[in-house]
Amino acid sequence: MQNKPNFLLFFSDQHRGDWMPYDEETKKRLGVSELELRMPSIGRMMQCGTTFTHAISPAPVCAPARACLASGQNYRKCRVYQNNVNYDPALPSFYGMLREDGYYVTGVGKFDLNKGDLTWGNLKEYGFSDAKDSEGKMDTIWASMHGKPGPYGQILENAGWMEKHMDDMIHRGRKDIVTPLPDEYYADNWIGQQAVECIEKLPADQPWFMQINFSGPHDPWDVTESMKNSVRNRKFPDAAECDFAESNQGVRQNYAAMIENIDRNIGRCIEELEKREMLDNTILIYSADHGEMMGDHGKYGKSKPEQGSIHIPLVIDSSHYSSTERQRADSPVQLQDLAATFLDYAGITACKELDSRTLRPVVDGREKSVRKCAVSELIVRREMEPFESFLAITDGEWKAIFSPGKGNRLYHLLTDPFECRNLCDENADQIHYLRLLLSDQQGPPNKIFQEYKKSFDA
């Protein structure tokens, strides 16, 4: 019997699921045949492990998505329905379950488990043994403006860069300009260095779980001069149904540069694991909290039901722990399924109340799928227009979107990956089928969710 595996989860912020170094067949199916990304580190993980091409965020906004991951619950049960709410320590997390089983649980970067307070530091109440929590992109600015800089903001202030960085982030909008920051003070490079230093201190005498949370490729799409030079002469696929394609091209260049820079930092972390002879017996995972519209249908951001917003990358490379072969899994899965997957590999029995399904049978090649459908949902207060409340459900081929007051939508993703043709009127049976899947998977909403929804439905 092998020892319990270690886990190294690389987790980015706002990385849309089709912007990955997929094989040509997958890129064609996702409508990005001409997309070329230089991501050798994640590419090697994909070559050795399982790539889930239809992973969905249960709630496409930072704190709720991360609460779903931590708790292994869907949006209706995660208790974090907006970004201004902290994770409830009374809700068990897979972090705590791993720690109780003897794991050293640690991490660096933006966790967003206490985002409501704009505070960072001690995550032990959420199940960590130790962690270097830090702020995300715009939280760096807001916290510093209120005189309470986070760990990254403090670094910039001490080095004399905060004033220039703040001015750039507040006024840049979507301008195609580079950050004044040098490479060493760029957020994801600082997080990468924090991660390397954390890996240097990982215990050799007990299993560990480590999560590295990058702040990119979240907007605004600030890149250093060297990052911009790496993409300056490259053309990326235009956004779907977008009437500002020319200005969008610069944004897409920067978005690609940010993803590729994250990949470079992932490579640094894996190299450090190899130096410490810890790569063997370690499962590598890459994913993100939600996507980014990137100009599709004239929209930017997340919090939307379209694929650009809810589709996320997911790769699990267990080849250093057990004998597995490269494979592609096209069946729908959800971000919170990682919780049950970690517990399964650790030999911990997950409670039946979890909305998380272990992906290990797929990774091990024993099953083709663990879900019939994936669901993404968000309840947004009306004053936060142009955001909308919605529920989206997909079986990997068909996708329905239900939005109060806006009617239903239905798309055939295999032939229409950017959701340009609403087929709802001529496919009532398909809508009915997806509703049945939804009823089977979601179950009734809990009391906390009902009270939250009632508070602004009146």
PDB file of N, CA and C in Angstrom, residues 39-136:
ATOM      1  N   MET A  39       2.552  27.299 -22.807  1.00  0.00           N
ATOM      2  CA  MET A  39       2.352  26.900 -21.414  1.00  0.00           C
ATOM      3  C   MET A  39       2.969  25.517 -21.188  1.00  0.00           C
ATOM      4  N   PRO A  40       4.308  25.427 -21.199  1.00  0.00           N
ATOM      5  CA  PRO A  40       4.952  24.106 -21.109  1.00  0.00           C
ATOM      6  C   PRO A  40       4.723  23.373 -19.793  1.00  0.00           C
ATOM      7  N   SER A  41       4.598  24.102 -18.680  1.00  0.00           N
ATOM      8  CA  SER A  41       4.449  23.434 -17.380  1.00  0.00           C
ATOM      9  C   SER A  41       3.092  22.758 -17.262  1.00  0.00           C
ATOM     10  N   ILE A  42       2.023  23.508 -17.549  1.00  0.00           N
ATOM     11  CA  ILE A  42       0.693  22.908 -17.536  1.00  0.00           C
ATOM     12  C   ILE A  42       0.576  21.896 -18.664  1.00  0.00           C
ATOM     13  N   GLY A  43       1.228  22.169 -19.783  1.00  0.00           N
ATOM     14  CA  GLY A  43       1.221  21.217 -20.894  1.00  0.00           C
ATOM     15  C   GLY A  43       1.770  19.865 -20.494  1.00  0.00           C
ATOM     16  N   ARG A  44       2.848  19.851 -19.692  1.00  0.00           N
ATOM     17  CA  ARG A  44       3.408  18.574 -19.226  1.00  0.00           C
ATOM     18  C   ARG A  44       2.444  17.866 -18.292  1.00  0.00           C
ATOM     19  N   MET A  45       1.746  18.623 -17.449  1.00  0.00           N
ATOM     20  CA  MET A  45       0.730  18.016 -16.590  1.00  0.00           C
ATOM     21  C   MET A  45      -0.354  17.365 -17.439  1.00  0.00           C
ATOM     22  N   MET A  46      -0.743  18.027 -18.529  1.00  0.00           N
ATOM     23  CA  MET A  46      -1.772  17.484 -19.416  1.00  0.00           C
ATOM     24  C   MET A  46      -1.270  16.244 -20.146  1.00  0.00           C
ATOM     25  N   GLN A  47       0.016  16.224 -20.474  1.00  0.00           N
ATOM     26  CA  GLN A  47       0.595  15.071 -21.166  1.00  0.00           C
ATOM     27  C   GLN A  47       0.624  13.829 -20.272  1.00  0.00           C
ATOM     28  N   CYS A  48       0.739  14.044 -18.967  1.00  0.00           N
ATOM     29  CA  CYS A  48       0.867  12.927 -18.026  1.00  0.00           C
ATOM     30  C   CYS A  48      -0.427  12.581 -17.300  1.00  0.00           C
ATOM     31  N   GLY A  49      -1.369  13.532 -17.257  1.00  0.00           N
ATOM     32  CA  GLY A  49      -2.547  13.336 -16.425  1.00  0.00           C
ATOM     33  C   GLY A  49      -3.852  13.382 -17.180  1.00  0.00           C
ATOM     34  N   THR A  50      -4.897  13.760 -16.463  1.00  0.00           N
ATOM     35  CA  THR A  50      -6.240  13.811 -17.024  1.00  0.00           C
ATOM     36  C   THR A  50      -6.672  15.268 -17.167  1.00  0.00           C
ATOM     37  N   THR A  51      -7.101  15.621 -18.371  1.00  0.00           N
ATOM     38  CA  THR A  51      -7.574  16.968 -18.665  1.00  0.00           C
ATOM     39  C   THR A  51      -9.091  16.945 -18.771  1.00  0.00           C
ATOM     40  N   PHE A  52      -9.750  17.687 -17.904  1.00  0.00           N
ATOM     41  CA  PHE A  52     -11.207  17.776 -17.925  1.00  0.00           C
ATOM     42  C   PHE A  52     -11.586  18.991 -18.782  1.00  0.00           C
ATOM     43  N   THR A  53     -12.159  18.733 -19.933  1.00  0.00           N
ATOM     44  CA  THR A  53     -12.423  19.814 -20.886  1.00  0.00           C
ATOM     45  C   THR A  53     -13.754  20.510 -20.650  1.00  0.00           C
ATOM     46  N   HIS A  54     -14.560  19.990 -19.710  1.00  0.00           N
ATOM     47  CA  HIS A  54     -15.864  20.605 -19.468  1.00  0.00           C
ATOM     48  C   HIS A  54     -16.091  20.782 -17.976  1.00  0.00           C
ATOM     49  N   ALA A  55     -15.127  21.441 -17.316  1.00  0.00           N
ATOM     50  CA  ALA A  55     -15.261  21.747 -15.893  1.00  0.00           C
ATOM     51  C   ALA A  55     -15.988  23.082 -15.743  1.00  0.00           C
ATOM     52  N   ILE A  56     -16.851  23.167 -14.746  1.00  0.00           N
ATOM     53  CA  ILE A  56     -17.719  24.324 -14.572  1.00  0.00           C
ATOM     54  C   ILE A  56     -17.559  24.908 -13.162  1.00  0.00           C
ATOM     55  N   SER A  57     -17.535  26.228 -13.082  1.00  0.00           N
ATOM     56  CA  SER A  57     -17.551  26.891 -11.775  1.00  0.00           C
ATOM     57  C   SER A  57     -18.970  26.857 -11.214  1.00  0.00           C
ATOM     58  N   PRO A  58     -19.160  26.432  -9.978  1.00  0.00           N
ATOM     59  CA  PRO A  58     -20.513  26.376  -9.404  1.00  0.00           C
ATOM     60  C   PRO A  58     -21.116  27.763  -9.171  1.00  0.00           C
ATOM     61  N   ALA A  59     -20.253  28.780  -9.144  1.00  0.00           N
ATOM     62  CA  ALA A  59     -20.703  30.168  -8.959  1.00  0.00           C
ATOM     63  C   ALA A  59     -19.582  31.075  -9.474  1.00  0.00           C
ATOM     64  N   PRO A  60     -19.760  31.721 -10.626  1.00  0.00           N
ATOM     65  CA  PRO A  60     -18.650  32.432 -11.256  1.00  0.00           C
ATOM     66  C   PRO A  60     -18.338  33.799 -10.658  1.00  0.00           C
ATOM     67  N   VAL A  61     -17.937  33.801  -9.402  1.00  0.00           N
ATOM     68  CA  VAL A  61     -17.420  34.990  -8.742  1.00  0.00           C
ATOM     69  C   VAL A  61     -16.507  34.494  -7.616  1.00  0.00           C
ATOM     70  N   CYS A  62     -15.499  35.288  -7.251  1.00  0.00           N
ATOM     71  CA  CYS A  62     -14.366  34.794  -6.460  1.00  0.00           C
ATOM     72  C   CYS A  62     -14.728  34.065  -5.172  1.00  0.00           C
ATOM     73  N   ALA A  63     -15.280  34.795  -4.190  1.00  0.00           N
ATOM     74  CA  ALA A  63     -15.495  34.206  -2.867  1.00  0.00           C
ATOM     75  C   ALA A  63     -16.490  33.049  -2.876  1.00  0.00           C
ATOM     76  N   PRO A  64     -17.638  33.158  -3.554  1.00  0.00           N
ATOM     77  CA  PRO A  64     -18.553  32.010  -3.590  1.00  0.00           C
ATOM     78  C   PRO A  64     -17.937  30.768  -4.218  1.00  0.00           C
ATOM     79  N   ALA A  65     -17.204  30.920  -5.317  1.00  0.00           N
ATOM     80  CA  ALA A  65     -16.587  29.761  -5.965  1.00  0.00           C
ATOM     81  C   ALA A  65     -15.597  29.086  -5.032  1.00  0.00           C
ATOM     82  N   ARG A  66     -14.806  29.880  -4.334  1.00  0.00           N
ATOM     83  CA  ARG A  66     -13.794  29.325  -3.426  1.00  0.00           C
ATOM     84  C   ARG A  66     -14.438  28.705  -2.190  1.00  0.00           C
ATOM     85  N   ALA A  67     -15.601  29.226  -1.798  1.00  0.00           N
ATOM     86  CA  ALA A  67     -16.346  28.613  -0.699  1.00  0.00           C
ATOM     87  C   ALA A  67     -16.902  27.253  -1.114  1.00  0.00           C
ATOM     88  N   CYS A  68     -17.354  27.165  -2.353  1.00  0.00           N
ATOM     89  CA  CYS A  68     -17.830  25.870  -2.875  1.00  0.00           C
ATOM     90  C   CYS A  68     -16.700  24.857  -2.889  1.00  0.00           C
ATOM     91  N   LEU A  69     -15.523  25.276  -3.329  1.00  0.00           N
ATOM     92  CA  LEU A  69     -14.355  24.392  -3.341  1.00  0.00           C
ATOM     93  C   LEU A  69     -14.023  23.930  -1.928  1.00  0.00           C
ATOM     94  N   ALA A  70     -13.925  24.867  -1.000  1.00  0.00           N
ATOM     95  CA  ALA A  70     -13.522  24.535   0.368  1.00  0.00           C
ATOM     96  C   ALA A  70     -14.506  23.577   1.034  1.00  0.00           C
ATOM     97  N   SER A  71     -15.789  23.843   0.855  1.00  0.00           N
ATOM     98  CA  SER A  71     -16.819  23.068   1.550  1.00  0.00           C
ATOM     99  C   SER A  71     -17.222  21.794   0.819  1.00  0.00           C
ATOM    100  N   GLY A  72     -16.928  21.736  -0.489  1.00  0.00           N
ATOM    101  CA  GLY A  72     -17.411  20.601  -1.275  1.00  0.00           C
ATOM    102  C   GLY A  72     -18.901  20.675  -1.524  1.00  0.00           C
ATOM    103  N   GLN A  73     -19.473  21.881  -1.411  1.00  0.00           N
ATOM    104  CA  GLN A  73     -20.912  22.070  -1.579  1.00  0.00           C
ATOM    105  C   GLN A  73     -21.202  22.924  -2.813  1.00  0.00           C
ATOM    106  N   ASN A  74     -22.435  22.811  -3.317  1.00  0.00           N
ATOM    107  CA  ASN A  74     -22.813  23.686  -4.416  1.00  0.00           C
ATOM    108  C   ASN A  74     -23.125  25.086  -3.870  1.00  0.00           C
ATOM    109  N   TYR A  75     -23.436  25.990  -4.780  1.00  0.00           N
ATOM    110  CA  TYR A  75     -23.648  27.394  -4.404  1.00  0.00           C
ATOM    111  C   TYR A  75     -24.749  27.553  -3.365  1.00  0.00           C
ATOM    112  N   ARG A  76     -25.792  26.749  -3.475  1.00  0.00           N
ATOM    113  CA  ARG A  76     -26.925  26.884  -2.557  1.00  0.00           C
ATOM    114  C   ARG A  76     -26.573  26.526  -1.120  1.00  0.00           C
ATOM    115  N   LYS A  77     -25.490  25.796  -0.928  1.00  0.00           N
ATOM    116  CA  LYS A  77     -25.134  25.345   0.415  1.00  0.00           C
ATOM    117  C   LYS A  77     -23.806  25.910   0.932  1.00  0.00           C
ATOM    118  N   CYS A  78     -23.126  26.725   0.118  1.00  0.00           N
ATOM    119  CA  CYS A  78     -21.781  27.174   0.502  1.00  0.00           C
ATOM    120  C   CYS A  78     -21.795  28.325   1.500  1.00  0.00           C
ATOM    121  N   ARG A  79     -22.964  28.994   1.670  1.00  0.00           N
ATOM    122  CA  ARG A  79     -23.175  30.076   2.644  1.00  0.00           C
ATOM    123  C   ARG A  79     -22.463  31.377   2.279  1.00  0.00           C
ATOM    124  N   VAL A  80     -21.750  31.400   1.173  1.00  0.00           N
ATOM    125  CA  VAL A  80     -21.095  32.628   0.704  1.00  0.00           C
ATOM    126  C   VAL A  80     -21.704  32.961  -0.652  1.00  0.00           C
ATOM    127  N   TYR A  81     -22.675  33.870  -0.666  1.00  0.00           N
ATOM    128  CA  TYR A  81     -23.441  34.127  -1.880  1.00  0.00           C
ATOM    129  C   TYR A  81     -23.009  35.388  -2.621  1.00  0.00           C
ATOM    130  N   GLN A  82     -22.131  36.172  -1.969  1.00  0.00           N
ATOM    131  CA  GLN A  82     -21.557  37.354  -2.603  1.00  0.00           C
ATOM    132  C   GLN A  82     -20.107  37.490  -2.148  1.00  0.00           C
ATOM    133  N   ASN A  83     -19.392  38.438  -2.746  1.00  0.00           N
ATOM    134  CA  ASN A  83     -17.995  38.644  -2.394  1.00  0.00           C
ATOM    135  C   ASN A  83     -17.799  39.319  -1.046  1.00  0.00           C
ATOM    136  N   ASN A  84     -18.835  39.901  -0.476  1.00  0.00           N
ATOM    137  CA  ASN A  84     -18.666  40.642   0.776  1.00  0.00           C
ATOM    138  C   ASN A  84     -18.979  39.793   2.010  1.00  0.00           C
ATOM    139  N   VAL A  85     -18.923  38.470   1.864  1.00  0.00           N
ATOM    140  CA  VAL A  85     -19.240  37.554   2.967  1.00  0.00           C
ATOM    141  C   VAL A  85     -18.049  36.635   3.219  1.00  0.00           C
ATOM    142  N   ASN A  86     -17.674  36.468   4.474  1.00  0.00           N
ATOM    143  CA  ASN A  86     -16.598  35.543   4.833  1.00  0.00           C
ATOM    144  C   ASN A  86     -17.093  34.100   4.822  1.00  0.00           C
ATOM    145  N   TYR A  87     -16.171  33.184   4.622  1.00  0.00           N
ATOM    146  CA  TYR A  87     -16.481  31.766   4.761  1.00  0.00           C
ATOM    147  C   TYR A  87     -16.866  31.475   6.211  1.00  0.00           C
ATOM    148  N   ASP A  88     -17.872  30.652   6.399  1.00  0.00           N
ATOM    149  CA  ASP A  88     -18.350  30.312   7.733  1.00  0.00           C
ATOM    150  C   ASP A  88     -17.491  29.186   8.320  1.00  0.00           C
ATOM    151  N   PRO A  89     -16.702  29.468   9.359  1.00  0.00           N
ATOM    152  CA  PRO A  89     -15.846  28.419   9.938  1.00  0.00           C
ATOM    153  C   PRO A  89     -16.632  27.228  10.471  1.00  0.00           C
ATOM    154  N   ALA A  90     -17.937  27.422  10.719  1.00  0.00           N
ATOM    155  CA  ALA A  90     -18.757  26.314  11.213  1.00  0.00           C
ATOM    156  C   ALA A  90     -19.068  25.308  10.114  1.00  0.00           C
ATOM    157  N   LEU A  91     -18.865  25.695   8.861  1.00  0.00           N
ATOM    158  CA  LEU A  91     -19.095  24.786   7.741  1.00  0.00           C
ATOM    159  C   LEU A  91     -17.818  23.997   7.496  1.00  0.00           C
ATOM    160  N   PRO A  92     -17.835  22.682   7.677  1.00  0.00           N
ATOM    161  CA  PRO A  92     -16.605  21.900   7.509  1.00  0.00           C
ATOM    162  C   PRO A  92     -15.981  22.103   6.132  1.00  0.00           C
ATOM    163  N   SER A  93     -14.652  22.115   6.096  1.00  0.00           N
ATOM    164  CA  SER A  93     -13.919  22.244   4.835  1.00  0.00           C
ATOM    165  C   SER A  93     -13.036  21.021   4.626  1.00  0.00           C
ATOM    166  N   PHE A  94     -12.699  20.756   3.373  1.00  0.00           N
ATOM    167  CA  PHE A  94     -11.793  19.626   3.117  1.00  0.00           C
ATOM    168  C   PHE A  94     -10.410  19.937   3.674  1.00  0.00           C
ATOM    169  N   TYR A  95     -10.075  21.231   3.800  1.00  0.00           N
ATOM    170  CA  TYR A  95      -8.787  21.587   4.405  1.00  0.00           C
ATOM    171  C   TYR A  95      -8.715  21.041   5.834  1.00  0.00           C
ATOM    172  N   GLY A  96      -9.780  21.297   6.602  1.00  0.00           N
ATOM    173  CA  GLY A  96      -9.814  20.835   7.987  1.00  0.00           C
ATOM    174  C   GLY A  96      -9.836  19.318   8.098  1.00  0.00           C
ATOM    175  N   MET A  97     -10.553  18.664   7.163  1.00  0.00           N
ATOM    176  CA  MET A  97     -10.610  17.201   7.187  1.00  0.00           C
ATOM    177  C   MET A  97      -9.233  16.599   6.919  1.00  0.00           C
ATOM    178  N   LEU A  98      -8.490  17.205   5.995  1.00  0.00           N
ATOM    179  CA  LEU A  98      -7.133  16.733   5.730  1.00  0.00           C
ATOM    180  C   LEU A  98      -6.241  16.959   6.954  1.00  0.00           C
ATOM    181  N   ARG A  99      -6.352  18.137   7.569  1.00  0.00           N
ATOM    182  CA  ARG A  99      -5.520  18.436   8.740  1.00  0.00           C
ATOM    183  C   ARG A  99      -5.810  17.462   9.877  1.00  0.00           C
ATOM    184  N   GLU A 100      -7.081  17.184  10.108  1.00  0.00           N
ATOM    185  CA  GLU A 100      -7.449  16.253  11.180  1.00  0.00           C
ATOM    186  C   GLU A 100      -6.922  14.847  10.908  1.00  0.00           C
ATOM    187  N   ASP A 101      -6.698  14.528   9.642  1.00  0.00           N
ATOM    188  CA  ASP A 101      -6.186  13.204   9.275  1.00  0.00           C
ATOM    189  C   ASP A 101      -4.660  13.148   9.309  1.00  0.00           C
ATOM    190  N   GLY A 102      -4.012  14.231   9.704  1.00  0.00           N
ATOM    191  CA  GLY A 102      -2.559  14.217   9.823  1.00  0.00           C
ATOM    192  C   GLY A 102      -1.820  14.955   8.734  1.00  0.00           C
ATOM    193  N   TYR A 103      -2.542  15.602   7.828  1.00  0.00           N
ATOM    194  CA  TYR A 103      -1.896  16.370   6.758  1.00  0.00           C
ATOM    195  C   TYR A 103      -1.429  17.731   7.280  1.00  0.00           C
ATOM    196  N   TYR A 104      -0.312  18.176   6.750  1.00  0.00           N
ATOM    197  CA  TYR A 104       0.112  19.563   6.932  1.00  0.00           C
ATOM    198  C   TYR A 104      -0.529  20.350   5.794  1.00  0.00           C
ATOM    199  N   VAL A 105      -1.401  21.290   6.133  1.00  0.00           N
ATOM    200  CA  VAL A 105      -2.203  22.015   5.146  1.00  0.00           C
ATOM    201  C   VAL A 105      -1.725  23.459   5.077  1.00  0.00           C
ATOM    202  N   THR A 106      -1.255  23.870   3.908  1.00  0.00           N
ATOM    203  CA  THR A 106      -0.653  25.182   3.790  1.00  0.00           C
ATOM    204  C   THR A 106      -0.946  25.793   2.425  1.00  0.00           C
ATOM    205  N   GLY A 107      -0.437  26.982   2.201  1.00  0.00           N
ATOM    206  CA  GLY A 107      -0.641  27.624   0.908  1.00  0.00           C
ATOM    207  C   GLY A 107      -0.203  29.076   0.928  1.00  0.00           C
ATOM    208  N   VAL A 108      -0.228  29.685  -0.256  1.00  0.00           N
ATOM    209  CA  VAL A 108       0.143  31.088  -0.396  1.00  0.00           C
ATOM    210  C   VAL A 108      -0.817  31.747  -1.378  1.00  0.00           C
ATOM    211  N   GLY A 109      -0.852  33.087  -1.354  1.00  0.00           N
ATOM    212  CA  GLY A 109      -1.621  33.841  -2.331  1.00  0.00           C
ATOM    213  C   GLY A 109      -3.031  34.163  -1.873  1.00  0.00           C
ATOM    214  N   LYS A 110      -3.881  34.436  -2.844  1.00  0.00           N
ATOM    215  CA  LYS A 110      -5.241  34.927  -2.597  1.00  0.00           C
ATOM    216  C   LYS A 110      -6.208  33.767  -2.329  1.00  0.00           C
ATOM    217  N   PHE A 111      -6.590  33.569  -1.084  1.00  0.00           N
ATOM    218  CA  PHE A 111      -7.553  32.528  -0.747  1.00  0.00           C
ATOM    219  C   PHE A 111      -8.992  33.048  -0.814  1.00  0.00           C
ATOM    220  N   ASP A 112      -9.225  34.297  -0.439  1.00  0.00           N
ATOM    221  CA  ASP A 112     -10.551  34.913  -0.466  1.00  0.00           C
ATOM    222  C   ASP A 112     -11.557  34.221   0.446  1.00  0.00           C
ATOM    223  N   LEU A 113     -11.082  33.586   1.511  1.00  0.00           N
ATOM    224  CA  LEU A 113     -11.993  32.967   2.466  1.00  0.00           C
ATOM    225  C   LEU A 113     -12.515  33.979   3.485  1.00  0.00           C
ATOM    226  N   ASN A 114     -11.794  35.079   3.653  1.00  0.00           N
ATOM    227  CA  ASN A 114     -12.267  36.151   4.537  1.00  0.00           C
ATOM    228  C   ASN A 114     -12.313  37.464   3.765  1.00  0.00           C
ATOM    229  N   LYS A 115     -12.803  37.393   2.553  1.00  0.00           N
ATOM    230  CA  LYS A 115     -12.836  38.547   1.665  1.00  0.00           C
ATOM    231  C   LYS A 115     -13.741  39.658   2.179  1.00  0.00           C
ATOM    232  N   GLY A 116     -14.779  39.294   2.902  1.00  0.00           N
ATOM    233  CA  GLY A 116     -15.720  40.301   3.379  1.00  0.00           C
ATOM    234  C   GLY A 116     -15.092  41.331   4.291  1.00  0.00           C
ATOM    235  N   ASP A 117     -14.050  40.948   5.032  1.00  0.00           N
ATOM    236  CA  ASP A 117     -13.412  41.855   5.987  1.00  0.00           C
ATOM    237  C   ASP A 117     -12.178  42.550   5.428  1.00  0.00           C
ATOM    238  N   LEU A 118     -11.726  42.125   4.235  1.00  0.00           N
ATOM    239  CA  LEU A 118     -10.462  42.639   3.692  1.00  0.00           C
ATOM    240  C   LEU A 118      -9.340  42.492   4.719  1.00  0.00           C
ATOM    241  N   THR A 119      -9.274  41.296   5.312  1.00  0.00           N
ATOM    242  CA  THR A 119      -8.200  40.986   6.246  1.00  0.00           C
ATOM    243  C   THR A 119      -7.508  39.718   5.774  1.00  0.00           C
ATOM    244  N   TRP A 120      -6.232  39.610   6.112  1.00  0.00           N
ATOM    245  CA  TRP A 120      -5.456  38.462   5.667  1.00  0.00           C
ATOM    246  C   TRP A 120      -4.552  38.002   6.800  1.00  0.00           C
ATOM    247  N   GLY A 121      -4.205  36.752   6.767  1.00  0.00           N
ATOM    248  CA  GLY A 121      -3.300  36.260   7.795  1.00  0.00           C
ATOM    249  C   GLY A 121      -3.648  34.866   8.243  1.00  0.00           C
ATOM    250  N   ASN A 122      -4.247  34.723   9.415  1.00  0.00           N
ATOM    251  CA  ASN A 122      -4.468  33.424  10.046  1.00  0.00           C
ATOM    252  C   ASN A 122      -5.649  32.691   9.409  1.00  0.00           C
ATOM    253  N   LEU A 123      -5.391  31.554   8.809  1.00  0.00           N
ATOM    254  CA  LEU A 123      -6.441  30.744   8.194  1.00  0.00           C
ATOM    255  C   LEU A 123      -6.669  29.443   8.962  1.00  0.00           C
ATOM    256  N   LYS A 124      -6.174  29.366  10.180  1.00  0.00           N
ATOM    257  CA  LYS A 124      -6.303  28.124  10.942  1.00  0.00           C
ATOM    258  C   LYS A 124      -7.761  27.785  11.236  1.00  0.00           C
ATOM    259  N   GLU A 125      -8.609  28.813  11.396  1.00  0.00           N
ATOM    260  CA  GLU A 125     -10.015  28.527  11.674  1.00  0.00           C
ATOM    261  C   GLU A 125     -10.718  27.894  10.483  1.00  0.00           C
ATOM    262  N   TYR A 126     -10.096  27.976   9.301  1.00  0.00           N
ATOM    263  CA  TYR A 126     -10.666  27.361   8.108  1.00  0.00           C
ATOM    264  C   TYR A 126     -10.060  25.992   7.806  1.00  0.00           C
ATOM    265  N   GLY A 127      -9.149  25.532   8.667  1.00  0.00           N
ATOM    266  CA  GLY A 127      -8.608  24.189   8.516  1.00  0.00           C
ATOM    267  C   GLY A 127      -7.152  24.108   8.131  1.00  0.00           C
ATOM    268  N   PHE A 128      -6.466  25.243   8.032  1.00  0.00           N
ATOM    269  CA  PHE A 128      -5.060  25.228   7.632  1.00  0.00           C
ATOM    270  C   PHE A 128      -4.143  25.041   8.838  1.00  0.00           C
ATOM    271  N   SER A 129      -3.027  24.365   8.595  1.00  0.00           N
ATOM    272  CA  SER A 129      -1.986  24.274   9.610  1.00  0.00           C
ATOM    273  C   SER A 129      -1.226  25.585   9.669  1.00  0.00           C
ATOM    274  N   ASP A 130      -0.994  26.139   8.469  1.00  0.00           N
ATOM    275  CA  ASP A 130      -0.283  27.395   8.325  1.00  0.00           C
ATOM    276  C   ASP A 130      -0.498  27.854   6.888  1.00  0.00           C
ATOM    277  N   ALA A 131      -0.525  29.145   6.643  1.00  0.00           N
ATOM    278  CA  ALA A 131      -0.700  29.646   5.282  1.00  0.00           C
ATOM    279  C   ALA A 131      -0.311  31.110   5.228  1.00  0.00           C
ATOM    280  N   LYS A 132       0.162  31.535   4.069  1.00  0.00           N
ATOM    281  CA  LYS A 132       0.493  32.939   3.838  1.00  0.00           C
ATOM    282  C   LYS A 132      -0.582  33.539   2.936  1.00  0.00           C
ATOM    283  N   ASP A 133      -1.660  33.940   3.555  1.00  0.00           N
ATOM    284  CA  ASP A 133      -2.797  34.507   2.840  1.00  0.00           C
ATOM    285  C   ASP A 133      -2.458  35.932   2.383  1.00  0.00           C
ATOM    286  N   SER A 134      -2.915  36.307   1.193  1.00  0.00           N
ATOM    287  CA  SER A 134      -2.690  37.668   0.710  1.00  0.00           C
ATOM    288  C   SER A 134      -3.860  38.113  -0.148  1.00  0.00           C
ATOM    289  N   GLU A 135      -3.870  39.376  -0.522  1.00  0.00           N
ATOM    290  CA  GLU A 135      -4.992  39.982  -1.200  1.00  0.00           C
ATOM    291  C   GLU A 135      -4.930  39.793  -2.713  1.00  0.00           C
ATOM    292  N   GLY A 136      -6.092  39.914  -3.349  1.00  0.00           N
ATOM    293  CA  GLY A 136      -6.165  39.859  -4.797  1.00  0.00           C
ATOM    294  C   GLY A 136      -5.866  41.218  -5.403  1.00  0.00           C
TER     295      GLY A 136
END
